[in-house]
Coordinates of N, CA, C and O in Angstrom, one line a residue:
M220 N -75.3 34.2 201.8 CA -75.8 35.6 202.0 C -77.3 35.5 201.8 O -77.7 35.0 200.8
N221 N -78.1 36.1 202.8 CA -79.5 36.1 202.6 C -80.0 37.0 201.6 O -79.5 38.2 201.5
K222 N -80.9 36.5 200.7 CA -81.6 37.4 199.7 C -82.8 37.9 200.4 O -83.6 37.2 200.9
V223 N -83.0 39.3 200.4 CA -84.1 39.9 201.1 C -84.7 41.0 200.2 O -84.1 41.5 199.3
L224 N -86.0 41.2 200.5 CA -86.8 42.3 200.0 C -87.1 43.2 201.2 O -87.6 42.7 202.2
V225 N -86.7 44.5 201.1 CA -86.8 45.4 202.2 C -88.0 46.3 201.9 O -87.9 47.1 200.9
D226 N -89.0 46.3 202.7 CA -90.2 47.1 202.5 C -89.9 48.6 202.8 O -88.9 48.9 203.5
L227 N -90.7 49.5 202.2 CA -90.5 50.9 202.4 C -90.5 51.4 203.8 O -89.7 52.3 204.2
D228 N -91.3 50.7 204.7 CA -91.4 51.2 206.0 C -90.1 51.1 206.8 O -89.8 51.9 207.7
V229 N -89.3 50.1 206.5 CA -88.0 49.9 207.1 C -87.1 51.1 206.8 O -86.4 51.7 207.7
L230 N -87.1 51.6 205.5 CA -86.3 52.7 205.2 C -86.8 54.0 205.8 O -86.1 54.9 206.2
T231 N -88.1 54.1 205.8 CA -88.7 55.3 206.4 C -88.4 55.4 207.9 O -88.0 56.5 208.4
V232 N -88.5 54.3 208.6 CA -88.2 54.3 210.0 C -86.7 54.6 210.3 O -86.4 55.4 211.2
A233 N -85.9 54.1 209.4 CA -84.4 54.4 209.6 C -84.1 55.9 209.2 O -83.3 56.5 209.9
L234 N -84.6 56.3 208.0 CA -84.1 57.6 207.5 C -84.9 58.8 208.0 O -84.4 59.9 208.1
W235 N -86.2 58.6 208.4 CA -87.0 59.7 208.9 C -87.1 59.7 210.4 O -86.7 60.7 211.1
D236 N -87.4 58.5 211.0 CA -87.5 58.4 212.5 C -86.2 58.2 213.2 O -86.1 58.4 214.4
R237 N -85.2 57.8 212.4 CA -83.9 57.5 212.9 C -83.9 56.5 214.1 O -83.1 56.5 215.0
K238 N -84.8 55.5 214.0 CA -84.9 54.5 215.0 C -83.7 53.6 214.9 O -83.3 53.1 213.9
T239 N -83.0 53.4 216.1 CA -81.7 52.8 216.1 C -81.7 51.4 215.4 O -80.8 51.1 214.7
E240 N -82.6 50.6 215.7 CA -82.6 49.2 215.1 C -82.8 49.3 213.6 O -82.1 48.5 212.9
A241 N -83.5 50.2 213.1 CA -83.7 50.3 211.6 C -82.4 50.9 211.0 O -82.0 50.4 210.0
V242 N -81.8 51.9 211.7 CA -80.5 52.4 211.2 C -79.5 51.3 211.2 O -78.7 51.2 210.2
H243 N -79.4 50.5 212.2 CA -78.4 49.4 212.3 C -78.7 48.4 211.1 O -77.7 48.0 210.5
F244 N -79.9 48.1 210.8 CA -80.2 47.2 209.7 C -79.7 47.8 208.4 O -79.1 47.0 207.6
L245 N -80.0 49.0 208.2 CA -79.5 49.6 206.9 C -77.9 49.6 206.9 O -77.4 49.4 205.8
Q246 N -77.3 49.8 208.0 CA -75.8 49.7 208.0 C -75.4 48.3 207.7 O -74.4 48.1 207.0
R247 N -76.1 47.3 208.1 CA -75.8 45.9 207.7 C -75.9 45.7 206.2 O -75.1 45.0 205.6
I248 N -76.9 46.3 205.6 CA -77.1 46.2 204.2 C -75.9 46.9 203.5 O -75.3 46.4 202.6
E249 N -75.6 48.1 204.0 CA -74.5 48.9 203.4 C -73.1 48.1 203.5 O -72.3 48.2 202.7
N250 N -73.0 47.3 204.6 CA -71.8 46.5 204.8 C -71.8 45.2 203.9 O -70.9 44.4 204.1
G251 N -72.9 45.0 203.1 CA -72.9 43.8 202.2 C -73.4 42.5 202.8 O -73.1 41.5 202.3
E252 N -74.1 42.6 204.0 CA -74.6 41.4 204.6 C -75.7 40.7 203.8 O -76.0 39.5 204.1
F253 N -76.4 41.4 203.0 CA -77.6 40.9 202.3 C -77.5 41.2 200.8 O -76.9 42.2 200.4
T254 N -78.2 40.4 200.1 CA -78.5 40.6 198.7 C -79.9 41.2 198.6 O -80.8 40.5 199.0
I255 N -80.0 42.4 198.1 CA -81.3 43.1 198.1 C -82.0 43.0 196.7 O -81.4 43.3 195.7
Y256 N -83.3 42.6 196.8 CA -84.1 42.6 195.6 C -85.2 43.6 195.8 O -85.8 43.6 196.9
T257 N -85.5 44.5 194.9 CA -86.5 45.5 195.0 C -87.4 45.5 193.8 O -87.0 45.8 192.7
P258 N -88.7 45.3 194.1 CA -89.7 45.5 193.0 C -89.8 46.9 192.6 O -89.8 47.8 193.5
H259 N -89.8 47.2 191.3 CA -89.8 48.6 190.9 C -91.0 49.3 191.4 O -91.0 50.6 191.6
V260 N -92.1 48.6 191.7 CA -93.3 49.2 192.3 C -93.0 50.1 193.5 O -93.6 51.1 193.8
L261 N -92.0 49.6 194.3 CA -91.6 50.4 195.5 C -91.1 51.8 195.1 O -91.4 52.8 195.7
L262 N -90.3 51.8 194.0 CA -89.7 53.1 193.6 C -90.8 54.0 193.0 O -90.8 55.2 193.1
E263 N -91.8 53.4 192.3 CA -92.9 54.1 191.8 C -93.7 54.8 192.9 O -94.1 55.9 192.9
I264 N -94.0 54.0 194.0 CA -94.7 54.5 195.1 C -94.0 55.7 195.8 O -94.6 56.7 196.0
V265 N -92.8 55.5 196.1 CA -92.0 56.5 196.8 C -91.8 57.7 195.9 O -91.7 58.9 196.4
G266 N -91.7 57.5 194.6 CA -91.5 58.6 193.6 C -92.6 59.6 193.6 O -92.5 60.7 193.2
K267 N -93.8 59.2 194.1 CA -95.0 60.1 194.2 C -95.0 60.9 195.5 O -95.9 61.8 195.7
W268 N -94.2 60.6 196.5 CA -94.2 61.3 197.7 C -93.8 62.7 197.6 O -92.9 63.1 196.8
K269 N -94.4 63.6 198.4 CA -94.1 65.0 198.3 C -92.9 65.4 199.1 O -92.3 66.4 198.8
H270 N -92.6 64.7 200.1 CA -91.4 65.0 200.9 C -90.1 64.7 200.1 O -89.7 63.5 200.2
E271 N -89.6 65.6 199.4 CA -88.5 65.4 198.5 C -87.2 64.8 199.1 O -86.6 63.9 198.5
K272 N -86.9 65.3 200.2 CA -85.6 64.9 200.9 C -85.7 63.4 201.2 O -84.8 62.6 200.9
L273 N -86.8 63.0 201.9 CA -87.0 61.5 202.2 C -87.1 60.7 201.0 O -86.5 59.6 200.9
R274 N -87.9 61.2 200.0 CA -88.1 60.4 198.8 C -86.8 60.2 198.1 O -86.5 59.0 197.7
D275 N -86.0 61.2 197.9 CA -84.7 61.1 197.2 C -83.8 60.1 198.0 O -83.0 59.4 197.3
K276 N -83.7 60.2 199.3 CA -82.9 59.3 200.1 C -83.3 57.8 199.9 O -82.4 57.0 199.7
I277 N -84.6 57.6 199.9 CA -85.0 56.2 199.7 C -84.7 55.7 198.3 O -84.2 54.6 198.2
I278 N -85.0 56.5 197.3 CA -84.7 56.1 196.0 C -83.2 55.8 195.8 O -82.8 54.8 195.2
E279 N -82.4 56.7 196.3 CA -81.0 56.5 196.2 C -80.5 55.2 196.9 O -79.7 54.5 196.4
F280 N -81.1 55.0 198.1 CA -80.7 53.8 198.8 C -81.1 52.5 198.0 O -80.2 51.6 197.8
Y281 N -82.3 52.4 197.5 CA -82.7 51.3 196.7 C -81.8 51.2 195.5 O -81.4 50.1 195.1
T282 N -81.5 52.3 194.8 CA -80.7 52.3 193.6 C -79.3 51.8 193.9 O -78.8 51.0 193.1
V283 N -78.7 52.2 194.9 CA -77.3 51.9 195.2 C -77.2 50.5 195.8 O -76.3 49.8 195.4
Y284 N -78.1 50.1 196.6 CA -77.9 48.8 197.4 C -78.7 47.6 196.8 O -78.4 46.5 197.3
S285 N -79.6 47.8 195.9 CA -80.3 46.7 195.3 C -79.4 45.9 194.3 O -78.9 46.5 193.4
S286 N -79.3 44.6 194.5 CA -78.7 43.8 193.5 C -79.5 43.7 192.3 O -79.0 43.6 191.1
R287 N -80.8 43.6 192.5 CA -81.8 43.6 191.4 C -83.0 44.4 191.7 O -83.6 44.4 192.7
I288 N -83.4 45.2 190.7 CA -84.6 46.0 190.7 C -85.5 45.2 189.7 O -85.2 45.2 188.5
L289 N -86.6 44.7 190.3 CA -87.5 43.8 189.5 C -88.6 44.6 188.8 O -89.4 45.2 189.5
S290 N -88.6 44.7 187.5 CA -89.7 45.4 186.8 C -91.0 44.6 186.9 O -90.9 43.4 187.2
V291 N -92.1 45.2 186.7 CA -93.4 44.5 186.7 C -93.3 43.4 185.6 O -93.7 42.3 185.9
K292 N -92.8 43.7 184.5 CA -92.6 42.7 183.4 C -91.8 41.5 183.9 O -92.2 40.4 183.6
E293 N -90.7 41.8 184.6 CA -89.9 40.7 185.0 C -90.6 39.8 186.0 O -90.5 38.5 186.0
I294 N -91.4 40.4 186.9 CA -92.2 39.6 187.9 C -93.3 38.8 187.2 O -93.5 37.6 187.4
V295 N -94.0 39.4 186.2 CA -95.0 38.7 185.4 C -94.4 37.6 184.6 O -94.9 36.5 184.5
D296 N -93.3 37.9 184.0 CA -92.6 36.8 183.2 C -92.2 35.7 184.1 O -92.3 34.5 183.7
K297 N -91.7 36.0 185.3 CA -91.3 34.9 186.2 C -92.5 34.1 186.6 O -92.4 32.8 186.7
S298 N -93.7 34.7 186.7 CA -94.9 33.9 187.1 C -95.2 33.0 185.9 O -95.6 31.8 186.2
K299 N -95.1 33.4 184.7 CA -95.3 32.5 183.6 C -94.3 31.4 183.5 O -94.7 30.3 183.2
E300 N -93.1 31.7 183.8 CA -92.0 30.7 183.7 C -92.2 29.6 184.7 O -92.0 28.5 184.5
I301 N -92.8 30.0 185.9 CA -93.0 29.0 187.0 C -94.4 28.5 186.9 O -94.8 27.6 187.8
G302 N -95.2 28.9 186.0 CA -96.6 28.4 185.8 C -97.6 28.9 186.8 O -98.5 28.1 187.1
I303 N -97.5 30.1 187.3 CA -98.4 30.6 188.3 C -99.2 31.8 187.7 O -98.6 32.6 186.9
D304 N -100.5 31.8 188.0 CA -101.3 32.9 187.6 C -101.1 34.1 188.5 O -101.7 34.1 189.6
Y305 N -100.3 35.0 188.0 CA -100.0 36.2 188.8 C -101.2 36.9 189.4 O -101.3 37.2 190.6
N306 N -102.2 37.2 188.5 CA -103.3 38.0 188.9 C -104.2 37.3 189.9 O -104.6 37.8 190.9
K307 N -104.3 36.0 189.7 CA -105.1 35.2 190.7 C -104.5 35.2 192.1 O -105.1 35.4 193.1
C308 N -103.1 35.0 192.1 CA -102.4 35.0 193.3 C -102.5 36.3 194.1 O -102.8 36.4 195.3
I309 N -102.4 37.4 193.3 CA -102.5 38.7 193.9 C -103.9 38.9 194.5 O -104.1 39.4 195.6
L310 N -104.9 38.5 193.7 CA -106.3 38.7 194.2 C -106.6 37.8 195.4 O -107.3 38.2 196.4
D311 N -106.0 36.6 195.4 CA -106.2 35.7 196.6 C -105.6 36.3 197.8 O -106.1 36.2 198.9
L312 N -104.4 36.9 197.7 CA -103.7 37.6 198.8 C -104.6 38.7 199.3 O -104.8 38.9 200.5
M313 N -105.1 39.5 198.4 CA -105.9 40.7 198.7 C -107.2 40.2 199.4 O -107.7 40.9 200.3
S314 N -107.7 39.1 199.1 CA -108.9 38.6 199.7 C -108.7 38.3 201.2 O -109.6 38.2 202.0
K315 N -107.4 38.1 201.6 CA -107.1 37.9 203.0 C -106.6 39.2 203.7 O -106.1 39.1 204.8
G316 N -106.9 40.3 203.1 CA -106.6 41.6 203.7 C -105.2 42.1 203.5 O -104.8 43.1 204.1
V317 N -104.5 41.5 202.5 CA -103.2 42.0 202.1 C -103.4 43.1 201.1 O -104.0 42.9 200.1
K318 N -102.8 44.3 201.4 CA -102.9 45.4 200.4 C -102.3 45.0 199.1 O -101.3 44.2 199.1
E319 N -102.8 45.6 198.0 CA -102.2 45.2 196.6 C -100.7 45.4 196.5 O -100.0 44.5 196.1
E320 N -100.2 46.5 197.0 CA -98.8 46.8 196.9 C -98.0 45.8 197.7 O -96.9 45.3 197.3
D321 N -98.6 45.3 198.9 CA -97.9 44.3 199.7 C -98.0 42.9 199.1 O -97.1 42.1 199.2
A322 N -99.1 42.7 198.4 CA -99.3 41.4 197.7 C -98.2 41.2 196.6 O -97.7 40.1 196.4
V323 N -97.8 42.3 195.9 CA -96.8 42.3 194.9 C -95.4 41.9 195.6 O -94.7 41.1 195.1
L324 N -95.2 42.5 196.8 CA -94.0 42.2 197.5 C -93.9 40.7 197.9 O -92.9 40.0 197.7
V325 N -95.0 40.2 198.4 CA -95.1 38.8 198.8 C -94.9 37.9 197.6 O -94.1 36.9 197.6
F326 N -95.6 38.2 196.4 CA -95.4 37.4 195.2 C -93.9 37.4 194.8 O -93.4 36.4 194.5
A327 N -93.3 38.6 194.8 CA -91.9 38.7 194.3 C -91.0 37.9 195.2 O -90.1 37.1 194.8
A328 N -91.2 38.0 196.6 CA -90.4 37.3 197.5 C -90.5 35.8 197.3 O -89.5 35.0 197.4
S329 N -91.7 35.3 197.0 CA -91.9 33.9 196.8 C -91.3 33.4 195.4 O -90.6 32.5 195.3
A330 N -91.7 34.1 194.4 CA -91.3 33.7 193.0 C -89.8 33.7 192.8 O -89.3 32.9 192.1
F331 N -89.1 34.7 193.5 CA -87.7 34.8 193.3 C -86.9 34.1 194.4 O -85.7 34.2 194.5
H332 N -87.6 33.3 195.2 CA -87.0 32.5 196.3 C -86.2 33.3 197.2 O -85.0 32.9 197.6
L333 N -86.7 34.4 197.7 CA -85.9 35.2 198.6 C -86.0 34.6 200.0 O -87.0 34.0 200.3
D334 N -85.0 34.9 200.8 CA -85.0 34.3 202.2 C -86.0 35.0 203.1 O -86.5 34.4 204.0
Y335 N -86.1 36.3 202.9 CA -87.0 37.1 203.9 C -87.6 38.3 203.1 O -87.0 38.9 202.3
L336 N -88.8 38.7 203.6 CA -89.4 39.9 203.3 C -89.3 40.7 204.6 O -89.8 40.3 205.6
I337 N -88.5 41.8 204.6 CA -88.2 42.5 205.8 C -89.2 43.7 205.9 O -89.2 44.6 205.0
T338 N -89.9 43.8 207.0 CA -90.9 44.9 207.2 C -91.3 45.1 208.6 O -91.1 44.2 209.5
Y339 N -91.7 46.2 208.9 CA -92.3 46.5 210.3 C -93.8 46.3 210.2 O -94.5 46.3 211.2
N340 N -94.4 46.1 209.0 CA -95.8 46.0 208.8 C -96.4 44.8 209.5 O -96.4 43.7 208.9
R341 N -97.0 44.9 210.7 CA -97.6 43.8 211.4 C -99.0 43.5 210.9 O -99.5 42.4 210.9
V342 N -99.7 44.6 210.5 CA -101.1 44.4 210.1 C -101.3 43.6 208.9 O -102.1 42.7 208.8
H343 N -100.7 44.1 207.8 CA -100.9 43.4 206.5 C -99.9 42.4 206.1 O -100.1 41.6 205.2
L344 N -98.8 42.3 206.8 CA -97.8 41.3 206.4 C -97.4 40.4 207.6 O -97.7 39.2 207.6
R345 N -96.6 40.9 208.5 CA -96.1 40.0 209.6 C -97.2 39.3 210.3 O -97.1 38.1 210.7
G346 N -98.3 40.0 210.6 CA -99.4 39.4 211.4 C -100.2 38.4 210.5 O -101.1 37.7 211.1
K347 N -100.0 38.4 209.2 CA -100.8 37.5 208.3 C -99.9 36.5 207.7 O -100.2 35.9 206.7
E348 N -98.7 36.2 208.2 CA -97.7 35.3 207.6 C -98.3 33.9 207.3 O -98.2 33.4 206.3
T349 N -99.1 33.4 208.3 CA -99.7 32.1 208.1 C -100.7 32.1 207.0 O -100.6 31.2 206.1
E350 N -101.6 33.1 207.0 CA -102.6 33.2 205.9 C -101.9 33.4 204.5 O -102.3 32.8 203.5
I351 N -100.9 34.2 204.5 CA -100.1 34.5 203.3 C -99.5 33.2 202.7 O -99.7 32.9 201.6
N352 N -98.9 32.5 203.6 CA -98.3 31.2 203.2 C -99.3 30.2 202.8 O -99.0 29.4 201.9
E353 N -100.5 30.2 203.4 CA -101.5 29.3 202.9 C -101.9 29.6 201.5 O -102.1 28.7 200.7
I354 N -102.1 30.9 201.2 CA -102.4 31.3 199.8 C -101.3 30.9 198.8 O -101.6 30.4 197.8
L355 N -100.1 31.2 199.2 CA -99.0 30.8 198.4 C -99.0 29.3 198.1 O -98.8 28.9 197.0
N356 N -99.2 28.5 199.1 CA -99.2 27.1 199.0 C -100.4 26.7 198.0 O -100.2 25.8 197.2
L357 N -101.6 27.3 198.2 CA -102.7 27.0 197.3 C -102.4 27.3 195.9 O -102.9 26.7 194.9
N358 N -101.5 28.3 195.7 CA -101.1 28.7 194.3 C -99.8 28.0 193.9 O -99.2 28.4 192.9
K359 N -99.4 27.0 194.6 CA -98.2 26.2 194.3 C -96.9 27.0 194.3 O -96.1 26.8 193.4
M360 N -96.9 28.0 195.2 CA -95.7 28.8 195.4 C -95.0 28.5 196.7 O -95.5 28.0 197.6
K361 N -93.7 28.9 196.7 CA -92.9 28.8 197.9 C -93.3 29.7 199.0 O -93.6 30.8 198.8
A362 N -93.4 29.1 200.2 CA -93.7 29.9 201.4 C -92.6 30.9 201.6 O -91.4 30.7 201.2
I363 N -92.9 32.0 202.3 CA -91.9 33.0 202.6 C -91.8 33.3 204.1 O -92.7 32.9 204.9
K364 N -90.7 33.9 204.5 CA -90.5 34.3 205.9 C -90.7 35.8 205.9 O -90.0 36.5 205.1
I365 N -91.5 36.3 206.8 CA -91.7 37.7 206.9 C -91.1 38.1 208.3 O -91.5 37.6 209.3
A366 N -90.2 39.0 208.3 CA -89.5 39.3 209.5 C -89.3 40.8 209.7 O -89.2 41.6 208.8
A367 N -89.1 41.2 211.0 CA -88.7 42.6 211.3 C -87.2 42.7 211.1 O -86.5 41.7 211.2
P368 N -86.7 43.9 211.0 CA -85.3 44.0 210.8 C -84.4 43.5 211.9 O -83.3 43.0 211.7
T369 N -85.0 43.4 213.1 CA -84.3 42.9 214.3 C -84.3 41.4 214.4 O -83.6 40.8 215.2
S370 N -85.0 40.7 213.5 CA -85.2 39.3 213.6 C -84.2 38.5 212.8 O -84.1 37.3 212.9
I371 N -83.4 39.2 212.0 CA -82.4 38.4 211.2 C -81.0 39.0 211.4 O -80.8 40.1 211.8

């Protein structure tokens, strides 16, 4: 079973836009096809949203279907365990145009050896997969696969 991290945009497209491919991907999650890892930072971000109905649906989805919700402490502790400078890696990723919140997702996907980071984000993630993996390699971390929901 693939271990994946699902970015907020996938849930937004499924739950707000009701885009068929995103809805189908969430159904695959609900059917148990994937093991979901969710950094708590995603819950913090969505928790600040003003649109209550969408916010609550996303939080509920992550809460129900995540096998692990990764606290910031757990991610930082993992970086120490594997001998990686968390802050340096995040800054290196940001220097390549990866937003800070996305850099945390990348770091978590690599540090926890996830099979995929699932996102629609072409600008900061999918379109920068080569640069991201170069930074991960320079930081002695595992390369990651970044895919759209339709790709797996």
